[in-house]
Amino acid sequence: MRGAPRLLPRHRAPRWAELAVAWALILAAAAAAGFIAVYALDADTQWLGLLLGGAFALLAAGSIVTAKALVPQEKKEQERESLDHDAEDLDVTVYVQEAGEGITRSRLLKGAAGAAGLTVLGALLVPLASCGPLLDVEQLRRMAWRRGRRLVDENGRPLIADEIAIGSMTPAFAEGVDRERLDASLIVVRLRPDELRLPPQRADWAPRGILAYSKICTHAGCAVSMLRYPLFAPKAPSPALVCPCHYSTFDPARAGKVIFGPAGRPLPQLPLSIGENGELFAAGRMSGPVGPSWWGVERG
Amino acid sequence: MIYRLVRYLDTRTGQSPLLKKLMRYVFPDHWSFMLGEIALYCFVVLVATGIYLTFFFEPSTHRVVYQGEYSPLRGQTMSEAYRSVLDLSFRTKAGLLMRQTHHWAADVFLVAITLHVLRVFFTGAFRRPRELTYFAGVLMLALALFEGFAGYSLGDDLLSGMGLAIAYSVVMSIPFVGANLALLIWHGPFPGTDQFFSRLYIAHVLLVPVAIGVLLTFHLVSIAFTHHSQFRGSREREDNVVGVPAWPGYTFRTLGLAFATAGVLFLLGGLVQINPVWQWGPFEPSQSTNGAQPDWYLGWLIGALRLMPNWEPHIGSYTLIPNAFWGGAVFPLIVFTFLFFWPAIERRITGDDGIHHLLDRPRDAPWRTAVGVGFFTWVGMIFFAGSSDRVFVEMNISYESQIHVYQVLVFVIPFVAAFIAKRWCEGLLRRELHPLRTPGGGPVRRSASGGFERLRR
């Protein structure tokens, strides 16, 4: 088409490479057609992945052989242009300077522009405060529990003291409270009364050795869902409630004290009482705020 | 026909010189330069499969009763989000393929970015004139981490919810403003409301991907401005760039890499199960599961949260800074501060503000390599500490003892590793010294080309 000298080095593609690329493309088309067929029939995930992935793999093979054998092989050397420019090319600064030369009260204008800019930006950002309750940290301290509220299990049936075995762990909820609320869920464990090491002011919080703690870890808000209860006391460590996220470990016998892991404050404890028919009730409020900690939270 | 197409474009845009320049743009060749490209093609696969998933996903926490294909969960109350993930996995044809490919692509995306950042660090590619490219890259790493976490959280399965509970706790732990910030983001106390979920969704499918897309464009354009860096070679110098031109050589190479990336991701998505959400069940704040591990790229954060001793500054009986702040916020802040400020720190220490188009081999800058090895060993050890619970399950080594050992080792091993790296680099450099300058000397012979070669006795 043009009589000018060649731009690319002369290159003869080897026959095997041409055939290989042709085969790769034909097989890629076949795999893609297979994908369509499988999709139309039963759309089995393994076959779909195998055929679509295979089609792309074959396209990859075709492209790589094309790059390495079909087209001219060249390594080009090119001068790097200098990145910085001489002073007269940096006219940008001059444009900026000369545009402002006629202004005398530039400090006033700069100040006003700064004030306007910041205020308008602030005005645009302030509506973000509608995203949620503002300056209302108090609702983090809300309590599902008050004296006389009944403990129920996952199915809404009241928890019966006699049905809770020593060394067992039972999840419980506040009756009539949304279970999604962090403060609604408890973990109820029963220890032998002689194992208890509660502080004197909590001496009557665990009737018959039944203890109730918030189920939400004070470290990162996961549900404390494991109980370690040693069966052979001399060898095994003390009973412990463990959170499976970062393995904060709390001692149920000692008012939820942290005995291992990153949690910084004990699990809040709920005082219990046993009703006439053996049902479990809250005997008061939780010992501290439920859930992960924040700046200014009571350590309990 | 091609001639007529080019004429057509040129007479309407006048840009055929630009086109010619682009076709002859030179790409230096080294295997490690492909890591960034793999990340780029993962991003393409992520956008494509992600768009497909939005056709079927419902970002709503509205409670529904499951009546779908997966019988173990039938009759369970769950969020519409979780139900739609189950349905697109079991009911939508090719839905599971796309979901698993999306998940795999996210994991590979972060592998590629991480290795790319390490390559750039250890070869000094962040130096002048490429600082801006580097900053955009580090920012994309941070965004990609957040993006992956957001996507993982959208499924509203049990593991998603546990992850979000931890994120909520970390936000809560920020000094002074944390509690208010968390309430603002979650629209109330955890687990928040429907509004939170739609925020998470729009962040995952629009805000963060667009931000990554903009930074990606800047990243590529700024590379084109400076041309790619290259290793020193027989022809490669500071003032030139040697490599394969975009057309015809590099186009087919990079097309091959793009197809290979897509191929591997679809094969993984079809053949290797990832995140079988139906096994975890719907999220309830009162439930959790043991042995849970996040996607690999959050391992360093879970490791930090687990390793941190239970230290909380407090006044009397009031907590000031909750513990989750150290592992969840301070630790990643240290890592990203290091990455962002390293170019400036290195410039300050070496006093070298020159233009560098030639890359260092890690041995060429023993001091930088030592610092990098030490720092990334520190992060890596914390990452491995995050798997202590799995080690306990698999090998029955006491979890508590592992944590106590790690708490010491994460501050010892990095220094050892840095020392070894420095010595190793210096040793490698010494071996390349001119034979006459090696300690002890030795017999040498001048070769015909002017070099020296050692004579062995």
Short mmCIF file of N, CA and C in Angstrom, two decimals, chain A residues 1 8 35 39-41 43 45-46 48-50 52-54 56-57 59-60 63-64 66-68 71-80 83 129 131-137 139-140 142 173 180 182 185 215-216 219-223 225-226 228 244-247 258 260-265 292-299, chain B residues 3 24 26 93-94 96-97 129-130 162 165-166 168-169 172 175-176 179-180 183-184 187-191 199 225-228 235 237-243 245 248-249 252-253 256 259-260 262-263 266-267 270-271 284-291 302 305-306 308 310 312 314 317-320 322-324 357 389 399-400 404:
data_model
loop_
_atom_site.label_atom_id
_atom_site.label_comp_id
_atom_site.label_asym_id
_atom_site.label_seq_id
_atom_site.Cartn_x
_atom_site.Cartn_y
_atom_site.Cartn_z
N MET A 1 0.83 -1.19 0.00
CA MET A 1 0.00 0.00 0.00
C MET A 1 0.88 1.26 0.00
N LEU A 8 8.34 -2.27 10.93
CA LEU A 8 8.58 -3.39 11.84
C LEU A 8 9.58 -4.35 11.20
N PHE A 35 -20.46 -23.95 27.18
CA PHE A 35 -20.98 -23.18 28.32
C PHE A 35 -22.45 -22.80 28.08
N TYR A 39 -25.57 -24.14 30.21
CA TYR A 39 -26.46 -23.15 30.83
C TYR A 39 -27.91 -23.44 30.46
N ALA A 40 -28.14 -23.76 29.18
CA ALA A 40 -29.51 -24.02 28.73
C ALA A 40 -30.06 -25.31 29.33
N LEU A 41 -29.18 -26.28 29.57
CA LEU A 41 -29.68 -27.56 30.08
C LEU A 41 -29.85 -27.53 31.60
N ALA A 43 -27.29 -26.21 33.88
CA ALA A 43 -26.52 -25.15 34.52
C ALA A 43 -25.78 -25.63 35.77
N THR A 45 -22.87 -25.87 38.21
CA THR A 45 -21.84 -24.86 38.46
C THR A 45 -20.45 -25.32 38.05
N GLN A 46 -20.12 -26.59 38.33
CA GLN A 46 -18.78 -27.07 38.00
C GLN A 46 -18.53 -27.04 36.50
N LEU A 48 -20.12 -25.22 34.27
CA LEU A 48 -20.10 -23.82 33.82
C LEU A 48 -18.72 -23.20 34.04
N GLY A 49 -18.19 -23.42 35.26
CA GLY A 49 -16.88 -22.85 35.58
C GLY A 49 -15.79 -23.45 34.72
N LEU A 50 -15.84 -24.77 34.55
CA LEU A 50 -14.82 -25.47 33.76
C LEU A 50 -14.83 -24.95 32.33
N LEU A 52 -16.29 -22.07 30.99
CA LEU A 52 -16.00 -20.64 30.82
C LEU A 52 -14.54 -20.36 31.15
N GLY A 53 -14.08 -20.93 32.26
CA GLY A 53 -12.67 -20.77 32.62
C GLY A 53 -11.77 -21.35 31.54
N GLY A 54 -12.17 -22.53 31.01
CA GLY A 54 -11.40 -23.17 29.96
C GLY A 54 -11.35 -22.30 28.71
N PHE A 56 -11.54 -19.07 28.52
CA PHE A 56 -10.61 -17.96 28.74
C PHE A 56 -9.16 -18.45 28.74
N ALA A 57 -8.93 -19.64 29.33
CA ALA A 57 -7.57 -20.17 29.35
C ALA A 57 -7.07 -20.40 27.92
N LEU A 59 -8.14 -18.82 25.20
CA LEU A 59 -7.89 -17.49 24.62
C LEU A 59 -6.54 -16.97 25.08
N ALA A 60 -6.23 -17.22 26.35
CA ALA A 60 -4.94 -16.78 26.89
C ALA A 60 -3.81 -17.47 26.14
N SER A 63 -3.43 -15.96 22.72
CA SER A 63 -2.83 -14.63 22.75
C SER A 63 -1.33 -14.70 23.01
N ILE A 64 -0.96 -15.59 23.92
CA ILE A 64 0.46 -15.64 24.29
C ILE A 64 1.30 -16.19 23.14
N THR A 66 0.49 -15.94 20.02
CA THR A 66 0.50 -14.84 19.04
C THR A 66 1.60 -13.84 19.38
N ALA A 67 1.65 -13.46 20.66
CA ALA A 67 2.62 -12.46 21.08
C ALA A 67 4.04 -12.95 20.91
N LYS A 68 4.27 -14.23 21.21
CA LYS A 68 5.64 -14.73 21.26
C LYS A 68 6.13 -15.28 19.92
N VAL A 71 3.71 -12.50 15.78
CA VAL A 71 3.99 -11.13 15.38
C VAL A 71 5.49 -10.87 15.47
N PRO A 72 5.99 -9.85 14.77
CA PRO A 72 7.43 -9.56 14.79
C PRO A 72 7.92 -9.37 16.22
N GLN A 73 9.08 -9.93 16.50
CA GLN A 73 9.67 -9.81 17.83
C GLN A 73 10.60 -8.62 17.83
N GLU A 74 10.34 -7.66 18.67
CA GLU A 74 11.22 -6.50 18.70
C GLU A 74 11.38 -6.01 20.13
N LYS A 75 12.55 -5.49 20.39
CA LYS A 75 12.77 -4.82 21.65
C LYS A 75 13.16 -3.41 21.28
N LYS A 76 12.39 -2.45 21.73
CA LYS A 76 12.59 -1.09 21.27
C LYS A 76 13.26 -0.28 22.37
N GLU A 77 14.16 0.58 21.94
CA GLU A 77 14.82 1.46 22.89
C GLU A 77 14.40 2.88 22.56
N GLN A 78 14.03 3.60 23.58
CA GLN A 78 13.47 4.93 23.34
C GLN A 78 14.07 5.88 24.35
N GLU A 79 14.41 7.08 23.91
CA GLU A 79 14.92 8.07 24.85
C GLU A 79 13.82 8.47 25.81
N ARG A 80 14.17 8.68 27.04
CA ARG A 80 13.19 9.24 27.98
C ARG A 80 13.21 10.75 27.84
N LEU A 83 11.53 15.20 32.45
CA LEU A 83 10.23 15.51 33.04
C LEU A 83 10.10 16.98 33.42
N ALA A 129 -25.29 14.50 59.40
CA ALA A 129 -25.69 14.22 60.77
C ALA A 129 -27.05 13.53 60.83
N CYS A 131 -27.76 10.98 59.41
CA CYS A 131 -27.56 9.54 59.21
C CYS A 131 -27.98 8.74 60.43
N GLY A 132 -27.95 9.33 61.59
CA GLY A 132 -28.29 8.53 62.76
C GLY A 132 -28.56 9.40 63.95
N PRO A 133 -28.83 8.80 65.08
CA PRO A 133 -29.05 9.58 66.29
C PRO A 133 -27.80 10.37 66.62
N LEU A 134 -27.97 11.64 66.91
CA LEU A 134 -26.80 12.49 67.11
C LEU A 134 -26.61 12.76 68.60
N LEU A 135 -25.39 12.64 69.05
CA LEU A 135 -25.05 12.93 70.44
C LEU A 135 -26.04 12.27 71.40
N ASP A 136 -26.27 11.00 71.17
CA ASP A 136 -27.23 10.29 72.00
C ASP A 136 -26.62 8.98 72.47
N VAL A 137 -25.44 9.10 73.09
CA VAL A 137 -24.74 7.91 73.53
C VAL A 137 -25.52 7.18 74.62
N GLN A 139 -28.33 5.99 74.59
CA GLN A 139 -29.08 4.79 74.18
C GLN A 139 -28.20 3.54 74.13
N LEU A 140 -26.86 3.73 74.21
CA LEU A 140 -26.00 2.56 74.32
C LEU A 140 -26.12 1.93 75.71
N ARG A 142 -29.00 1.57 77.26
CA ARG A 142 -30.38 1.12 77.49
C ARG A 142 -30.37 -0.32 78.02
N PHE A 173 -33.11 -14.96 76.73
CA PHE A 173 -33.48 -13.63 76.23
C PHE A 173 -34.43 -12.97 77.22
N GLU A 180 -32.88 -8.95 68.61
CA GLU A 180 -31.75 -8.39 67.88
C GLU A 180 -30.98 -7.40 68.75
N LEU A 182 -28.69 -5.92 71.47
CA LEU A 182 -27.55 -6.51 72.16
C LEU A 182 -27.85 -6.75 73.63
N SER A 185 -29.87 -10.33 75.15
CA SER A 185 -29.46 -11.74 75.24
C SER A 185 -28.51 -12.00 76.40
N LYS A 215 -24.55 -11.73 76.94
CA LYS A 215 -23.93 -12.63 75.98
C LYS A 215 -22.97 -11.90 75.06
N ILE A 216 -22.97 -10.57 75.11
CA ILE A 216 -22.17 -9.81 74.14
C ILE A 216 -20.83 -9.45 74.75
N HIS A 219 -15.37 -6.77 74.35
CA HIS A 219 -14.24 -6.38 73.51
C HIS A 219 -14.70 -5.96 72.12
N ALA A 220 -15.30 -6.90 71.36
CA ALA A 220 -15.64 -6.57 69.98
C ALA A 220 -17.06 -6.98 69.62
N GLY A 221 -17.92 -7.17 70.60
CA GLY A 221 -19.34 -7.30 70.31
C GLY A 221 -19.82 -8.63 69.78
N CYS A 222 -18.95 -9.66 69.77
CA CYS A 222 -19.42 -10.97 69.33
C CYS A 222 -20.17 -11.65 70.48
N ALA A 223 -20.90 -12.71 70.13
CA ALA A 223 -21.64 -13.43 71.16
C ALA A 223 -20.71 -14.41 71.87
N SER A 225 -20.12 -17.55 73.30
CA SER A 225 -20.95 -18.74 73.08
C SER A 225 -20.25 -20.03 73.48
N MET A 226 -19.18 -19.93 74.28
CA MET A 226 -18.51 -21.16 74.68
C MET A 226 -18.31 -21.16 76.20
N ARG A 228 -16.19 -23.22 79.15
CA ARG A 228 -15.21 -24.24 79.51
C ARG A 228 -15.55 -24.65 80.93
N PRO A 244 -15.64 -16.53 70.81
CA PRO A 244 -14.89 -17.17 69.73
C PRO A 244 -14.25 -16.20 68.75
N CYS A 245 -14.47 -14.91 68.87
CA CYS A 245 -13.88 -13.99 67.89
C CYS A 245 -12.41 -13.73 68.20
N HIS A 246 -12.12 -13.29 69.43
CA HIS A 246 -10.72 -13.03 69.77
C HIS A 246 -10.34 -13.71 71.09
N TYR A 247 -11.17 -14.66 71.48
CA TYR A 247 -10.88 -15.51 72.64
C TYR A 247 -10.68 -14.73 73.94
N VAL A 258 -12.21 -10.68 83.53
CA VAL A 258 -11.41 -11.10 82.37
C VAL A 258 -10.21 -11.89 82.87
N PHE A 260 -8.33 -13.90 80.46
CA PHE A 260 -7.42 -14.03 79.32
C PHE A 260 -8.01 -13.26 78.15
N GLY A 261 -7.16 -12.86 77.23
CA GLY A 261 -7.65 -12.24 76.00
C GLY A 261 -7.77 -10.74 76.11
N PRO A 262 -8.20 -10.12 75.02
CA PRO A 262 -8.09 -8.67 74.90
C PRO A 262 -9.20 -7.85 75.58
N ALA A 263 -10.27 -8.47 76.05
CA ALA A 263 -11.36 -7.67 76.62
C ALA A 263 -10.84 -6.86 77.80
N GLY A 264 -11.32 -5.64 77.93
CA GLY A 264 -10.81 -4.74 78.96
C GLY A 264 -11.69 -4.65 80.19
N ARG A 265 -12.98 -5.02 80.07
CA ARG A 265 -13.83 -4.94 81.25
C ARG A 265 -14.66 -6.22 81.34
N PRO A 292 -19.84 -3.76 73.21
CA PRO A 292 -18.46 -3.27 73.13
C PRO A 292 -18.31 -1.92 73.82
N SER A 293 -17.09 -1.66 74.27
CA SER A 293 -16.83 -0.46 75.08
C SER A 293 -16.67 0.77 74.23
N TRP A 294 -16.82 1.91 74.87
CA TRP A 294 -16.57 3.18 74.19
C TRP A 294 -15.97 4.15 75.20
N TRP A 295 -15.54 5.28 74.71
CA TRP A 295 -14.93 6.34 75.53
C TRP A 295 -15.90 6.73 76.65
N GLY A 296 -15.52 6.50 77.88
CA GLY A 296 -16.35 6.94 79.00
C GLY A 296 -17.28 5.89 79.55
N VAL A 297 -17.21 4.66 79.05
CA VAL A 297 -18.10 3.62 79.55
C VAL A 297 -17.66 3.19 80.95
N GLU A 298 -18.63 2.85 81.79
CA GLU A 298 -18.30 2.38 83.13
C GLU A 298 -17.67 1.00 83.03
N ARG A 299 -16.63 0.77 83.81
CA ARG A 299 -15.93 -0.51 83.71
C ARG A 299 -16.65 -1.64 84.43
N TYR B 3 -6.88 0.98 7.01
CA TYR B 3 -6.45 2.31 6.57
C TYR B 3 -7.63 3.26 6.56
N ARG B 24 3.28 2.67 19.82
CA ARG B 24 4.71 2.41 19.96
C ARG B 24 5.20 2.67 21.38
N VAL B 26 6.45 1.99 24.96
CA VAL B 26 7.33 0.87 25.29
C VAL B 26 7.07 0.35 26.71
N LYS B 93 -29.58 -19.58 37.62
CA LYS B 93 -28.60 -20.31 36.80
C LYS B 93 -27.34 -19.49 36.70
N ALA B 94 -26.21 -20.12 36.89
CA ALA B 94 -24.89 -19.47 36.84
C ALA B 94 -24.70 -18.46 37.97
N LEU B 96 -24.34 -19.05 41.25
CA LEU B 96 -23.28 -19.49 42.17
C LEU B 96 -21.91 -19.32 41.52
N LEU B 97 -21.83 -19.61 40.22
CA LEU B 97 -20.56 -19.43 39.51
C LEU B 97 -20.11 -17.97 39.62
N PRO B 129 10.57 9.91 39.96
CA PRO B 129 9.38 10.76 39.88
C PRO B 129 8.06 10.01 40.10
N ARG B 130 8.06 8.87 40.77
CA ARG B 130 6.84 8.05 40.80
C ARG B 130 6.09 8.10 42.13
N MET B 162 -20.77 -11.30 62.36
CA MET B 162 -19.69 -11.26 63.35
C MET B 162 -18.64 -10.24 62.91
N ALA B 165 -19.96 -6.85 63.64
CA ALA B 165 -19.92 -6.55 65.08
C ALA B 165 -18.53 -6.06 65.47
N ILE B 166 -17.51 -6.69 64.89
CA ILE B 166 -16.14 -6.28 65.21
C ILE B 166 -15.87 -4.88 64.65
N TYR B 168 -18.04 -2.54 64.10
CA TYR B 168 -18.78 -1.62 64.97
C TYR B 168 -17.99 -1.34 66.24
N SER B 169 -17.43 -2.40 66.83
CA SER B 169 -16.68 -2.22 68.07
C SER B 169 -15.44 -1.38 67.86
N MET B 172 -16.57 2.13 67.56
CA MET B 172 -16.95 2.58 68.90
C MET B 172 -15.74 2.94 69.74
N PRO B 175 -11.29 7.15 70.28
CA PRO B 175 -11.41 8.04 71.43
C PRO B 175 -12.38 9.20 71.17
N PHE B 176 -13.15 9.52 72.15
CA PHE B 176 -14.02 10.68 72.20
C PHE B 176 -15.21 10.60 71.24
N ALA B 179 -18.31 6.46 69.84
CA ALA B 179 -19.67 6.00 70.07
C ALA B 179 -20.65 6.75 69.17
N ASN B 180 -20.47 8.09 69.06
CA ASN B 180 -21.37 8.86 68.21
C ASN B 180 -21.22 8.49 66.75
N LEU B 183 -22.96 5.17 66.10
CA LEU B 183 -24.42 5.33 66.06
C LEU B 183 -24.86 6.00 64.76
N LEU B 184 -24.03 6.92 64.29
CA LEU B 184 -24.34 7.62 63.04
C LEU B 184 -24.29 6.64 61.86
N HIS B 187 -26.94 3.87 62.23
CA HIS B 187 -28.28 4.39 62.43
C HIS B 187 -28.87 3.87 63.74
N GLY B 188 -28.05 3.83 64.76
CA GLY B 188 -28.50 3.35 66.06
C GLY B 188 -27.55 2.28 66.57
N PRO B 189 -27.84 1.73 67.75
CA PRO B 189 -26.95 0.70 68.29
C PRO B 189 -26.94 -0.53 67.39
N PHE B 190 -25.82 -1.27 67.42
CA PHE B 190 -25.69 -2.50 66.64
C PHE B 190 -26.87 -3.43 66.93
N PRO B 191 -27.41 -4.15 65.97
CA PRO B 191 -26.97 -4.30 64.57
C PRO B 191 -27.47 -3.23 63.61
N ARG B 199 -26.67 1.77 53.17
CA ARG B 199 -25.41 2.54 53.10
C ARG B 199 -24.24 1.63 52.74
N PHE B 225 2.88 8.95 31.92
CA PHE B 225 3.65 10.20 31.88
C PHE B 225 5.14 9.94 32.08
N THR B 226 5.48 9.07 33.03
CA THR B 226 6.89 8.87 33.36
C THR B 226 7.49 7.68 32.64
N HIS B 227 6.69 6.91 31.93
CA HIS B 227 7.06 5.60 31.41
C HIS B 227 7.34 4.66 32.58
N HIS B 228 7.31 3.37 32.29
CA HIS B 228 7.57 2.42 33.36
C HIS B 228 9.05 2.43 33.72
N ARG B 235 21.33 -2.71 27.88
CA ARG B 235 20.94 -1.51 27.14
C ARG B 235 20.21 -0.51 28.03
N ARG B 237 19.36 2.19 30.57
CA ARG B 237 20.04 3.25 31.30
C ARG B 237 19.00 4.17 31.92
N GLU B 238 19.49 5.16 32.67
CA GLU B 238 18.56 6.10 33.29
C GLU B 238 17.80 6.92 32.24
N ASP B 239 18.47 7.16 31.09
CA ASP B 239 17.87 8.12 30.15
C ASP B 239 17.14 7.44 29.00
N ASN B 240 16.92 6.13 29.09
CA ASN B 240 16.14 5.50 28.03
C ASN B 240 15.14 4.53 28.63
N VAL B 241 14.28 4.00 27.78
CA VAL B 241 13.36 2.97 28.22
C VAL B 241 13.38 1.88 27.15
N VAL B 242 13.61 0.65 27.60
CA VAL B 242 13.80 -0.48 26.69
C VAL B 242 12.72 -1.51 26.96
N GLY B 243 12.06 -1.94 25.92
CA GLY B 243 11.05 -2.97 26.14
C GLY B 243 10.26 -3.26 24.88
N PRO B 245 7.15 -2.82 22.44
CA PRO B 245 6.15 -1.78 22.13
C PRO B 245 4.73 -2.31 22.30
N PRO B 248 3.04 -4.50 17.97
CA PRO B 248 2.07 -5.58 18.19
C PRO B 248 2.38 -6.44 19.42
N GLY B 249 3.62 -6.35 19.94
CA GLY B 249 4.05 -7.33 20.93
C GLY B 249 3.25 -7.31 22.22
N PHE B 252 -0.73 -8.35 22.67
CA PHE B 252 -1.11 -9.77 22.77
C PHE B 252 -0.62 -10.39 24.07
N ARG B 253 0.52 -9.87 24.57
CA ARG B 253 0.98 -10.38 25.86
C ARG B 253 -0.02 -10.05 26.97
N GLY B 256 -3.18 -11.84 26.72
CA GLY B 256 -2.99 -13.20 27.24
C GLY B 256 -3.10 -13.23 28.75
N PHE B 259 -6.79 -12.70 29.79
CA PHE B 259 -7.58 -13.92 29.60
C PHE B 259 -7.18 -14.98 30.62
N ALA B 260 -5.89 -15.08 30.89
CA ALA B 260 -5.43 -16.08 31.85
C ALA B 260 -6.00 -15.78 33.24
N ALA B 262 -8.79 -14.11 33.93
CA ALA B 262 -10.22 -14.42 33.90
C ALA B 262 -10.42 -15.94 33.92
N GLY B 263 -9.60 -16.66 33.16
CA GLY B 263 -9.73 -18.11 33.10
C GLY B 263 -9.54 -18.74 34.47
N PHE B 266 -12.52 -17.90 36.81
CA PHE B 266 -13.74 -18.66 36.53
C PHE B 266 -13.56 -20.14 36.87
N LEU B 267 -12.36 -20.68 36.65
CA LEU B 267 -12.12 -22.07 37.04
C LEU B 267 -12.25 -22.22 38.56
N GLY B 270 -15.89 -21.89 39.57
CA GLY B 270 -16.74 -23.03 39.25
C GLY B 270 -16.36 -24.29 40.00
N LEU B 271 -15.07 -24.47 40.29
CA LEU B 271 -14.60 -25.76 40.80
C LEU B 271 -14.24 -25.75 42.28
N GLU B 284 -27.65 -13.60 63.81
CA GLU B 284 -28.37 -13.06 64.97
C GLU B 284 -27.28 -12.54 65.89
N PRO B 285 -27.46 -11.33 66.45
CA PRO B 285 -26.41 -10.79 67.33
C PRO B 285 -26.10 -11.71 68.51
N SER B 286 -27.05 -12.57 68.89
CA SER B 286 -26.81 -13.43 70.05
C SER B 286 -26.13 -14.73 69.66
N GLN B 287 -25.73 -14.86 68.38
CA GLN B 287 -25.08 -16.11 67.98
C GLN B 287 -23.70 -15.85 67.42
N SER B 288 -22.85 -16.88 67.51
CA SER B 288 -21.53 -16.79 66.92
C SER B 288 -21.04 -18.21 66.73
N THR B 289 -19.97 -18.34 65.96
CA THR B 289 -19.45 -19.67 65.72
C THR B 289 -17.96 -19.68 66.02
N ASN B 290 -17.46 -20.81 66.46
CA ASN B 290 -16.05 -20.90 66.83
C ASN B 290 -15.19 -21.18 65.60
N GLY B 291 -13.93 -20.75 65.68
CA GLY B 291 -12.99 -21.04 64.60
C GLY B 291 -13.24 -20.20 63.36
N ILE B 302 -7.31 -9.34 62.48
CA ILE B 302 -7.81 -10.24 63.52
C ILE B 302 -6.64 -10.70 64.39
N LEU B 305 -5.99 -7.87 66.82
CA LEU B 305 -7.03 -7.81 67.85
C LEU B 305 -6.83 -8.92 68.88
N ARG B 306 -6.39 -10.09 68.42
CA ARG B 306 -6.23 -11.22 69.34
C ARG B 306 -4.97 -11.11 70.17
N MET B 308 -3.32 -8.34 71.16
CA MET B 308 -3.22 -7.18 72.05
C MET B 308 -3.58 -7.57 73.48
N ASN B 310 -4.87 -7.08 77.33
CA ASN B 310 -6.10 -6.35 77.64
C ASN B 310 -5.82 -5.04 78.38
N GLU B 312 -6.37 -1.16 78.79
CA GLU B 312 -7.31 -0.08 78.48
C GLU B 312 -7.05 1.08 79.42
N HIS B 314 -7.80 4.03 81.67
CA HIS B 314 -9.07 4.41 82.27
C HIS B 314 -8.81 5.36 83.43
N SER B 317 -13.32 4.35 87.38
CA SER B 317 -14.05 3.22 86.82
C SER B 317 -14.58 3.56 85.43
N TYR B 318 -13.99 4.57 84.77
CA TYR B 318 -14.42 4.90 83.42
C TYR B 318 -13.34 4.58 82.40
N THR B 319 -13.72 3.83 81.36
CA THR B 319 -12.79 3.49 80.30
C THR B 319 -12.54 4.71 79.44
N LEU B 320 -11.26 4.94 79.07
CA LEU B 320 -11.00 5.99 78.10
C LEU B 320 -10.91 5.39 76.70
N PRO B 322 -11.05 1.99 74.62
CA PRO B 322 -11.32 0.55 74.63
C PRO B 322 -10.26 -0.22 73.84
N ASN B 323 -10.08 -1.46 74.22
CA ASN B 323 -8.98 -2.25 73.69
C ASN B 323 -9.02 -2.46 72.19
N ALA B 324 -10.23 -2.56 71.61
CA ALA B 324 -10.32 -2.84 70.17
C ALA B 324 -9.65 -1.76 69.34
N HIS B 357 14.91 6.18 37.20
CA HIS B 357 14.13 5.34 36.31
C HIS B 357 14.62 3.90 36.36
N ASP B 389 -5.97 -20.06 66.52
CA ASP B 389 -7.07 -20.95 66.90
C ASP B 389 -7.14 -22.16 65.97
N TYR B 399 -3.81 -22.64 72.88
CA TYR B 399 -4.03 -21.32 72.30
C TYR B 399 -3.37 -20.24 73.15
N GLU B 400 -3.58 -20.33 74.46
CA GLU B 400 -3.02 -19.31 75.35
C GLU B 400 -1.50 -19.24 75.23
N HIS B 404 0.89 -16.05 74.07
CA HIS B 404 1.97 -15.50 74.90
C HIS B 404 3.29 -15.51 74.14
#
